[in-house]
Short mmCIF file of C-alpha atoms in Angstrom, two decimals:
data_model
loop_
_atom_site.label_atom_id
_atom_site.label_comp_id
_atom_site.label_asym_id
_atom_site.label_seq_id
_atom_site.Cartn_x
_atom_site.Cartn_y
_atom_site.Cartn_z
CA UNK A 1 7.21 -18.97 -5.99
CA UNK A 2 9.65 -16.79 -4.14
CA UNK A 3 13.04 -15.61 -6.37
CA UNK A 4 15.25 -15.59 -3.35
CA UNK A 5 14.19 -16.03 0.74
CA UNK A 6 15.82 -12.31 1.06
CA UNK A 7 13.25 -11.52 -1.22
CA UNK A 8 10.17 -13.26 0.11
CA UNK A 9 11.02 -12.30 3.52
CA UNK A 10 11.08 -8.50 2.61
CA UNK A 11 7.65 -8.85 0.97
CA UNK A 12 6.29 -10.89 3.74
CA UNK A 13 7.31 -7.57 6.50
CA UNK A 14 5.98 -5.17 3.84
CA UNK A 15 3.03 -6.97 3.26
CA UNK A 16 1.98 -6.30 7.23
CA UNK A 17 1.77 -2.71 6.93
CA UNK A 18 -1.40 -0.52 6.91
CA UNK A 19 -2.86 -1.03 2.86
CA UNK A 20 0.01 -2.82 1.73
CA UNK A 21 -1.71 -5.70 -0.54
CA UNK A 22 0.97 -8.62 -2.00
CA UNK A 23 0.92 -6.68 -4.99
CA UNK A 24 1.84 -3.53 -3.39
CA UNK A 25 4.53 -5.47 -1.42
CA UNK A 26 5.83 -6.75 -4.49
CA UNK A 27 6.00 -3.67 -6.12
CA UNK A 28 8.04 -1.69 -3.43
CA UNK A 29 10.12 -4.98 -2.63
CA UNK A 30 11.63 -4.12 -6.29
CA UNK A 31 11.47 -1.29 -5.98
CA UNK A 32 13.86 -1.08 -3.13
CA UNK A 33 15.82 -3.73 -4.99
CA UNK A 34 16.62 -1.35 -7.58
CA UNK A 35 17.43 1.61 -5.74
CA UNK A 36 20.87 2.55 -4.69
CA UNK A 37 22.36 1.65 -1.40
CA UNK A 38 22.60 4.05 0.80
CA UNK A 39 19.20 5.80 -0.34
CA UNK A 40 17.68 2.17 1.05
CA UNK A 41 20.17 2.41 4.02
CA UNK A 42 18.64 5.33 5.12
CA UNK A 43 15.55 4.65 4.92
CA UNK A 44 15.72 1.67 7.20
CA UNK A 45 17.94 4.16 9.85
CA UNK A 46 15.37 6.16 9.38
CA UNK A 47 12.93 3.49 10.65
CA UNK A 48 15.09 2.32 13.11
CA UNK A 49 15.74 5.88 14.46
CA UNK A 50 12.47 6.45 14.81
CA UNK A 51 11.31 3.76 17.27
CA UNK A 52 14.43 4.42 18.53
CA UNK A 53 14.58 7.98 19.81
CA UNK A 54 10.95 8.72 19.69
CA UNK A 55 9.17 9.14 23.32
CA UNK A 56 6.30 10.83 24.47
CA UNK A 57 6.49 13.99 26.32
CA UNK A 58 6.63 13.85 29.76
CA UNK A 59 3.83 16.82 30.45
CA UNK A 60 1.70 16.53 27.06
CA UNK A 61 2.09 12.69 25.78
CA UNK A 62 3.02 14.03 22.27
CA UNK A 63 6.12 12.21 20.61
CA UNK A 64 9.04 13.84 21.44
CA UNK A 65 12.80 12.85 21.48
CA UNK A 66 13.67 14.49 25.08
CA UNK A 67 11.81 14.88 27.59
CA UNK A 68 10.11 17.67 27.02
CA UNK A 69 8.39 18.13 23.37
CA UNK A 70 8.87 20.85 21.30
CA UNK A 71 5.51 22.69 22.09
CA UNK A 72 5.65 22.35 25.53
CA UNK A 73 9.71 23.69 25.64
CA UNK A 74 8.46 26.59 24.16
CA UNK A 75 7.73 29.42 25.81
CA UNK A 76 6.54 31.83 23.87
CA UNK A 77 3.10 29.93 23.62
CA UNK A 78 0.25 30.76 25.74
CA UNK A 79 0.36 28.78 28.97
CA UNK A 80 -2.97 29.27 29.73
CA UNK A 81 -4.87 27.21 27.03
CA UNK A 82 -4.50 23.48 26.69
CA UNK A 83 -6.41 21.79 23.75
CA UNK A 84 -6.97 18.49 24.42
CA UNK A 85 -6.73 15.83 21.24
CA UNK A 86 -7.28 12.21 21.48
CA UNK A 87 -3.85 11.68 19.37
CA UNK A 88 -0.34 12.80 17.97
CA UNK A 89 -1.93 13.01 14.14
CA UNK A 90 -5.07 15.51 15.56
CA UNK A 91 -2.12 17.85 16.97
CA UNK A 92 -0.53 18.16 13.77
CA UNK A 93 -3.54 18.77 12.07
CA UNK A 94 -4.68 21.25 14.66
CA UNK A 95 -1.25 22.75 14.61
CA UNK A 96 -1.17 23.20 10.79
CA UNK A 97 -4.57 25.39 11.04
CA UNK A 98 -1.40 27.94 12.37
CA UNK A 99 -4.66 29.51 14.09
CA UNK A 100 -3.77 27.88 18.28
CA UNK A 101 -0.73 29.28 20.76
CA UNK A 102 -1.46 27.80 23.22
CA UNK A 103 -0.68 24.01 24.76
CA UNK A 104 -1.69 20.63 24.20
CA UNK A 105 -2.66 17.26 26.02
CA UNK A 106 -2.79 14.53 24.15
CA UNK A 107 -5.04 11.39 25.11
CA UNK A 108 -3.51 8.53 23.06
CA UNK A 109 -7.02 7.42 22.09
CA UNK A 110 -10.64 7.43 22.76
CA UNK A 111 -13.39 5.63 25.08
CA UNK A 112 -14.25 2.63 23.47
CA UNK A 113 -15.92 -0.21 24.95
CA UNK A 114 -16.31 -1.75 21.97
CA UNK A 115 -12.17 -2.07 21.36
CA UNK A 116 -11.70 -2.31 25.12
CA UNK A 117 -10.17 1.04 25.90
CA UNK A 118 -11.74 2.65 29.34
CA UNK A 119 -10.86 5.81 30.68
CA UNK A 120 -8.22 4.62 32.44
CA UNK A 121 -6.38 3.41 29.04
CA UNK A 122 -6.25 7.48 28.05
CA UNK A 123 -3.59 10.56 30.08
CA UNK A 124 -7.32 11.51 31.79
CA UNK A 125 -5.36 10.61 34.70
CA UNK A 126 -2.51 13.11 33.98
CA UNK A 127 -5.07 15.43 31.84
CA UNK A 128 -6.69 16.22 35.85
CA UNK A 129 -2.88 16.10 37.43
CA UNK A 130 -1.84 19.23 35.47
CA UNK A 131 -5.15 21.50 35.44
CA UNK A 132 -4.40 21.29 39.61
CA UNK A 133 -0.88 22.92 39.22
CA UNK A 134 -1.18 24.38 36.13
CA UNK A 135 -2.69 27.68 34.95
CA UNK A 136 -4.45 26.46 32.70
CA UNK A 137 -8.18 29.19 31.81
CA UNK A 138 -9.46 27.37 28.82
CA UNK A 139 -9.82 24.13 27.52
CA UNK A 140 -10.83 23.02 24.49
CA UNK A 141 -11.34 19.46 23.54
CA UNK A 142 -10.92 18.92 20.43
CA UNK A 143 -12.03 15.74 19.90
CA UNK A 144 -13.41 13.99 16.74
CA UNK A 145 -17.29 14.42 16.21
CA UNK A 146 -17.67 10.72 16.40
CA UNK A 147 -19.66 8.49 19.37
CA UNK A 148 -16.36 7.86 20.65
CA UNK A 149 -15.30 11.46 20.63
CA UNK A 150 -18.08 12.73 21.42
CA UNK A 151 -18.25 10.58 24.56
CA UNK A 152 -14.95 11.08 25.18
CA UNK A 153 -15.57 14.49 25.41
CA UNK A 154 -18.86 14.12 27.51
CA UNK A 155 -16.30 12.14 30.19
CA UNK A 156 -13.73 14.67 30.56
CA UNK A 157 -16.26 17.55 30.95
CA UNK A 158 -17.59 15.79 34.05
CA UNK A 159 -14.30 15.29 35.89
CA UNK A 160 -13.82 18.81 35.30
CA UNK A 161 -16.88 20.25 36.02
CA UNK A 162 -14.80 21.10 39.91
CA UNK A 163 -11.97 23.26 38.37
CA UNK A 164 -13.54 26.22 37.18
CA UNK A 165 -12.48 26.50 33.79
CA UNK A 166 -14.22 27.78 30.14
CA UNK A 167 -14.60 24.65 28.46
CA UNK A 168 -15.15 24.83 24.61
CA UNK A 169 -14.89 22.81 21.49
CA UNK A 170 -14.44 23.26 18.26
CA UNK A 171 -16.97 24.79 15.95
CA UNK A 172 -18.98 22.49 13.90
CA UNK A 173 -20.43 23.22 10.40
CA UNK A 174 -20.25 23.52 6.96
CA UNK A 175 -16.23 22.82 5.99
CA UNK A 176 -14.34 25.19 4.22
CA UNK A 177 -14.52 25.24 0.13
CA UNK A 178 -17.44 22.45 1.42
CA UNK A 179 -20.98 22.50 -1.14
CA UNK A 180 -24.24 22.29 1.23
CA UNK A 181 -25.71 19.90 -1.80
CA UNK A 182 -23.22 17.33 -0.24
CA UNK A 183 -23.26 17.99 3.72
CA UNK A 184 -24.98 15.26 5.32
CA UNK A 185 -27.72 16.45 7.77
CA UNK A 186 -26.14 16.38 10.56
CA UNK A 187 -23.57 18.53 9.70
CA UNK A 188 -26.10 20.96 8.23
CA UNK A 189 -27.99 20.47 11.65
CA UNK A 190 -25.01 21.40 13.69
CA UNK A 191 -24.15 24.48 11.14
CA UNK A 192 -27.44 25.83 11.61
CA UNK A 193 -27.65 25.22 15.59
CA UNK A 194 -23.87 26.69 15.45
CA UNK A 195 -25.03 29.86 13.07
CA UNK A 196 -23.39 33.36 13.95
CA UNK A 197 -23.75 37.28 12.94
CA UNK A 198 -22.58 37.94 9.38
CA UNK A 199 -19.81 39.86 8.81
CA UNK A 200 -18.33 40.97 5.97
CA UNK A 201 -14.88 40.91 6.17
CA UNK A 202 -14.62 36.75 6.75
CA UNK A 203 -12.24 35.31 9.56
CA UNK B 1 4.48 21.37 11.24
CA UNK B 2 6.98 18.47 11.90
CA UNK B 3 5.82 16.79 15.56
CA UNK B 4 9.63 15.91 16.12
CA UNK B 5 13.43 15.39 13.25
CA UNK B 6 13.33 11.42 12.98
CA UNK B 7 9.65 11.26 12.49
CA UNK B 8 9.97 14.07 9.86
CA UNK B 9 12.87 12.24 8.17
CA UNK B 10 10.68 9.21 7.69
CA UNK B 11 7.79 10.37 6.39
CA UNK B 12 10.39 12.34 3.84
CA UNK B 13 12.07 8.80 3.19
CA UNK B 14 8.81 6.48 2.83
CA UNK B 15 7.78 9.65 0.78
CA UNK B 16 10.49 8.39 -1.86
CA UNK B 17 8.39 4.63 -2.03
CA UNK B 18 6.88 4.55 -5.54
CA UNK B 19 2.67 5.28 -5.18
CA UNK B 20 3.40 7.08 -1.60
CA UNK B 21 1.97 10.52 -1.41
CA UNK B 22 2.68 12.59 2.06
CA UNK B 23 -0.55 11.66 3.53
CA UNK B 24 0.58 7.81 3.48
CA UNK B 25 3.57 8.39 4.19
CA UNK B 26 2.22 9.96 7.83
CA UNK B 27 -0.37 6.75 7.84
CA UNK B 28 2.52 4.60 7.41
CA UNK B 29 5.00 6.34 9.84
CA UNK B 30 2.46 6.87 12.67
CA UNK B 31 1.84 3.22 12.13
CA UNK B 32 5.93 2.21 12.45
CA UNK B 33 5.82 4.19 15.58
CA UNK B 34 3.18 2.44 17.12
CA UNK B 35 4.53 -1.48 16.33
CA UNK B 36 6.39 -2.90 19.33
CA UNK B 37 9.84 -2.63 18.78
CA UNK B 38 11.10 -6.51 17.25
CA UNK B 39 8.30 -5.75 14.20
CA UNK B 40 9.77 -2.89 13.22
CA UNK B 41 13.66 -4.11 13.46
CA UNK B 42 12.67 -7.01 11.82
CA UNK B 43 11.69 -4.72 8.78
CA UNK B 44 14.52 -2.73 8.64
CA UNK B 45 16.44 -5.52 8.52
CA UNK B 46 14.53 -7.18 5.31
CA UNK B 47 15.11 -3.70 3.81
CA UNK B 48 18.69 -4.18 4.57
CA UNK B 49 19.37 -7.71 4.05
CA UNK B 50 17.66 -7.52 0.62
CA UNK B 51 19.92 -4.81 -0.94
CA UNK B 52 22.78 -6.74 1.14
CA UNK B 53 22.31 -10.23 -0.12
CA UNK B 54 20.61 -10.35 -3.40
CA UNK B 55 22.75 -9.95 -6.81
CA UNK B 56 22.31 -11.45 -10.06
CA UNK B 57 22.51 -15.08 -10.95
CA UNK B 58 25.44 -15.12 -13.70
CA UNK B 59 23.85 -17.67 -15.94
CA UNK B 60 20.24 -16.11 -16.63
CA UNK B 61 20.42 -12.80 -14.72
CA UNK B 62 17.48 -13.84 -12.40
CA UNK B 63 18.01 -12.36 -8.38
CA UNK B 64 19.67 -14.79 -6.23
CA UNK B 65 21.61 -14.90 -3.33
CA UNK B 66 24.24 -17.07 -4.74
CA UNK B 67 26.70 -17.72 -8.00
CA UNK B 68 23.43 -19.57 -9.28
CA UNK B 69 19.69 -18.55 -8.25
CA UNK B 70 17.07 -21.10 -7.39
CA UNK B 71 16.10 -22.58 -11.20
CA UNK B 72 19.85 -22.69 -13.04
CA UNK B 73 20.78 -24.52 -10.10
CA UNK B 74 17.85 -26.78 -10.61
CA UNK B 75 18.76 -29.79 -13.09
CA UNK B 76 15.16 -31.03 -12.98
CA UNK B 77 14.76 -28.35 -15.18
CA UNK B 78 14.36 -28.80 -19.15
CA UNK B 79 17.85 -27.67 -19.97
CA UNK B 80 17.14 -27.11 -23.98
CA UNK B 81 14.22 -24.18 -23.59
CA UNK B 82 14.69 -20.82 -22.29
CA UNK B 83 12.42 -18.71 -21.93
CA UNK B 84 13.28 -14.73 -22.22
CA UNK B 85 11.78 -11.65 -19.96
CA UNK B 86 12.37 -8.08 -19.35
CA UNK B 87 12.45 -8.67 -15.88
CA UNK B 88 12.51 -11.00 -12.91
CA UNK B 89 8.64 -9.44 -11.89
CA UNK B 90 8.03 -11.27 -15.49
CA UNK B 91 9.79 -14.10 -14.70
CA UNK B 92 7.65 -14.76 -11.42
CA UNK B 93 4.42 -13.87 -13.45
CA UNK B 94 5.60 -17.01 -15.75
CA UNK B 95 6.78 -19.37 -12.72
CA UNK B 96 4.10 -18.96 -10.92
CA UNK B 97 1.32 -20.21 -14.21
CA UNK B 98 3.07 -23.26 -13.43
CA UNK B 99 2.90 -24.25 -16.98
CA UNK B 100 6.86 -23.78 -17.88
CA UNK B 101 9.80 -25.96 -16.55
CA UNK B 102 12.51 -25.41 -18.93
CA UNK B 103 15.18 -22.15 -18.09
CA UNK B 104 15.18 -18.17 -18.21
CA UNK B 105 16.75 -15.27 -19.61
CA UNK B 106 16.48 -11.62 -18.32
CA UNK B 107 17.56 -8.97 -20.33
CA UNK B 108 17.00 -6.17 -17.49
CA UNK B 109 14.20 -3.81 -19.54
CA UNK B 110 13.66 -3.77 -23.17
CA UNK B 111 14.59 -1.41 -25.90
CA UNK B 112 13.42 1.75 -25.48
CA UNK B 113 15.34 4.79 -27.07
CA UNK B 114 13.32 7.57 -25.45
CA UNK B 115 14.70 6.04 -21.93
CA UNK B 116 17.92 5.94 -23.50
CA UNK B 117 17.81 2.61 -23.24
CA UNK B 118 19.83 0.29 -26.22
CA UNK B 119 20.68 -3.03 -26.52
CA UNK B 120 23.92 -2.84 -25.50
CA UNK B 121 22.00 -1.80 -21.73
CA UNK B 122 20.29 -5.03 -21.87
CA UNK B 123 21.37 -8.78 -21.11
CA UNK B 124 21.21 -9.46 -25.00
CA UNK B 125 25.78 -10.14 -25.67
CA UNK B 126 24.63 -12.31 -22.59
CA UNK B 127 22.34 -14.32 -23.97
CA UNK B 128 23.43 -14.91 -27.65
CA UNK B 129 26.80 -16.03 -25.28
CA UNK B 130 24.55 -18.75 -23.76
CA UNK B 131 23.60 -19.65 -27.25
CA UNK B 132 26.54 -20.75 -28.65
CA UNK B 133 27.56 -22.94 -25.51
CA UNK B 134 24.11 -23.94 -24.01
CA UNK B 135 22.23 -26.98 -25.37
CA UNK B 136 19.41 -24.55 -26.42
CA UNK B 137 16.57 -25.73 -28.81
CA UNK B 138 14.15 -23.60 -27.98
CA UNK B 139 13.35 -19.60 -27.18
CA UNK B 140 10.56 -18.08 -26.37
CA UNK B 141 10.49 -14.05 -26.48
CA UNK B 142 8.28 -13.84 -23.62
CA UNK B 143 7.79 -10.02 -23.79
CA UNK B 144 5.16 -7.68 -23.04
CA UNK B 145 2.77 -6.96 -26.10
CA UNK B 146 3.99 -3.06 -26.27
CA UNK B 147 5.88 -1.02 -28.73
CA UNK B 148 9.18 -1.64 -26.83
CA UNK B 149 8.85 -5.16 -25.91
CA UNK B 150 7.93 -6.15 -29.69
CA UNK B 151 10.85 -4.15 -31.12
CA UNK B 152 12.96 -5.59 -28.23
CA UNK B 153 11.55 -9.34 -29.52
CA UNK B 154 12.22 -8.28 -33.15
CA UNK B 155 15.80 -7.42 -32.59
CA UNK B 156 16.23 -10.03 -30.68
CA UNK B 157 15.00 -13.01 -33.22
CA UNK B 158 16.92 -10.78 -35.87
CA UNK B 159 20.08 -11.72 -33.55
CA UNK B 160 18.95 -15.10 -33.38
CA UNK B 161 18.96 -15.90 -37.03
CA UNK B 162 22.24 -17.56 -37.52
CA UNK B 163 21.17 -20.52 -34.45
CA UNK B 164 18.94 -23.30 -35.38
CA UNK B 165 16.25 -22.51 -33.09
CA UNK B 166 12.79 -22.83 -32.13
CA UNK B 167 12.14 -19.00 -31.65
CA UNK B 168 8.39 -19.08 -30.22
CA UNK B 169 6.13 -15.72 -28.63
CA UNK B 170 3.63 -15.95 -26.06
CA UNK B 171 0.26 -16.82 -27.58
CA UNK B 172 -2.18 -13.06 -27.51
CA UNK B 173 -6.26 -13.26 -26.83
CA UNK B 174 -8.71 -13.42 -24.78
CA UNK B 175 -7.82 -13.49 -20.87
CA UNK B 176 -8.98 -16.15 -19.19
CA UNK B 177 -12.37 -15.42 -17.48
CA UNK B 178 -11.92 -12.30 -19.94
CA UNK B 179 -15.10 -10.74 -21.42
CA UNK B 180 -15.22 -9.91 -25.16
CA UNK B 181 -17.44 -6.79 -24.53
CA UNK B 182 -14.42 -5.39 -23.20
CA UNK B 183 -11.24 -6.83 -24.71
CA UNK B 184 -9.89 -3.84 -27.00
CA UNK B 185 -9.81 -3.88 -31.04
CA UNK B 186 -6.28 -5.22 -30.83
CA UNK B 187 -6.55 -8.26 -28.69
CA UNK B 188 -9.91 -9.35 -30.55
CA UNK B 189 -7.81 -8.91 -33.91
CA UNK B 190 -4.83 -11.68 -32.24
CA UNK B 191 -6.89 -13.44 -30.95
CA UNK B 192 -8.98 -14.48 -34.59
CA UNK B 193 -5.44 -14.39 -36.04
CA UNK B 194 -4.41 -17.02 -33.38
CA UNK B 195 -7.51 -18.89 -33.74
CA UNK B 196 -7.19 -22.87 -33.26
CA UNK B 197 -9.02 -26.01 -34.01
CA UNK B 198 -12.44 -26.34 -31.71
CA UNK B 199 -12.05 -29.03 -28.58
CA UNK B 200 -13.70 -30.08 -25.84
CA UNK B 201 -11.50 -30.68 -23.46
CA UNK B 202 -9.81 -27.62 -22.43
CA UNK B 203 -6.48 -27.46 -22.00
#
């Protein structure tokens, strides 16, 4: 039973969002109906703005509202280190650690033959171009430790051989606050391989 | 860390929605960014339309895009039975059962002193007015079996005494497909009180 055509259409649109089923769509639609008009127009405006204003940075392919993103424009960042990530969400995750002050390169995906995504669908060619003209000395491959992430990292590592670069990847091991008892075998194995000298002061 | 101002503002707006935390807001915002523009404009349009087009039916206070809602306009519905519900979602639930063909009256809430909602905040006065001029013979109080719902039902029942009406409420008992073992004591007690003659053919 539909209450009104506008409400039915809104529920239909909301159901397209990830993780939103019919009941959630109904709840959201009724919430939207119940709020003051200005509040809802502000939500609609924010949705439209994101589509109208955001493009990708022409240098690193991070999301940006200008030709160059805030990170590329920030000349106080280390210009000799480049962190390669799969997508802008991963970039945000690395940024939120506060432990990285260099530049980024966003691939916009990983190689995944099953999904029909090959190297030419990613920003790999542009990465090579950057390395030819920018004074990069270290490339950090910060890809997820999954089959696709590893394959992409290996593919890029191969392409980067001709460049005289330090090539690194994120350390793998037990997460901070994690429990050995709940860590999977692969994580423990990688933590053992990557073990380091004990130091009294945690870094 | 915020990627761009527009994206940060969208996440902020999305976080206001019920059941949406920072991570879900991020996921939804990135989904919105990744979809074709027409699809997202259509979502924004649906949100705005709901606020601009929907009002309440002047007779039953159901949501409507016209002066009278689709149910009130449908003259094939029984004009002598009135089902009183707390809100349009409950109306939808009763409608979806397909077992009711009469009219509705939407209170838009229940009496709840703790939330500062008194009888004068609900469409109770309008209900009494309707009963004075419409040929209603039965009023079904279809309010939730909660403390507030019960209090509201009793309050309305008291007001309806002067009218020569059949006053009913929904049957309470074990839900269809339910399990006695998992039913709470109150539900079992009410199912026992409301027990009826065994019939071979399920109704």
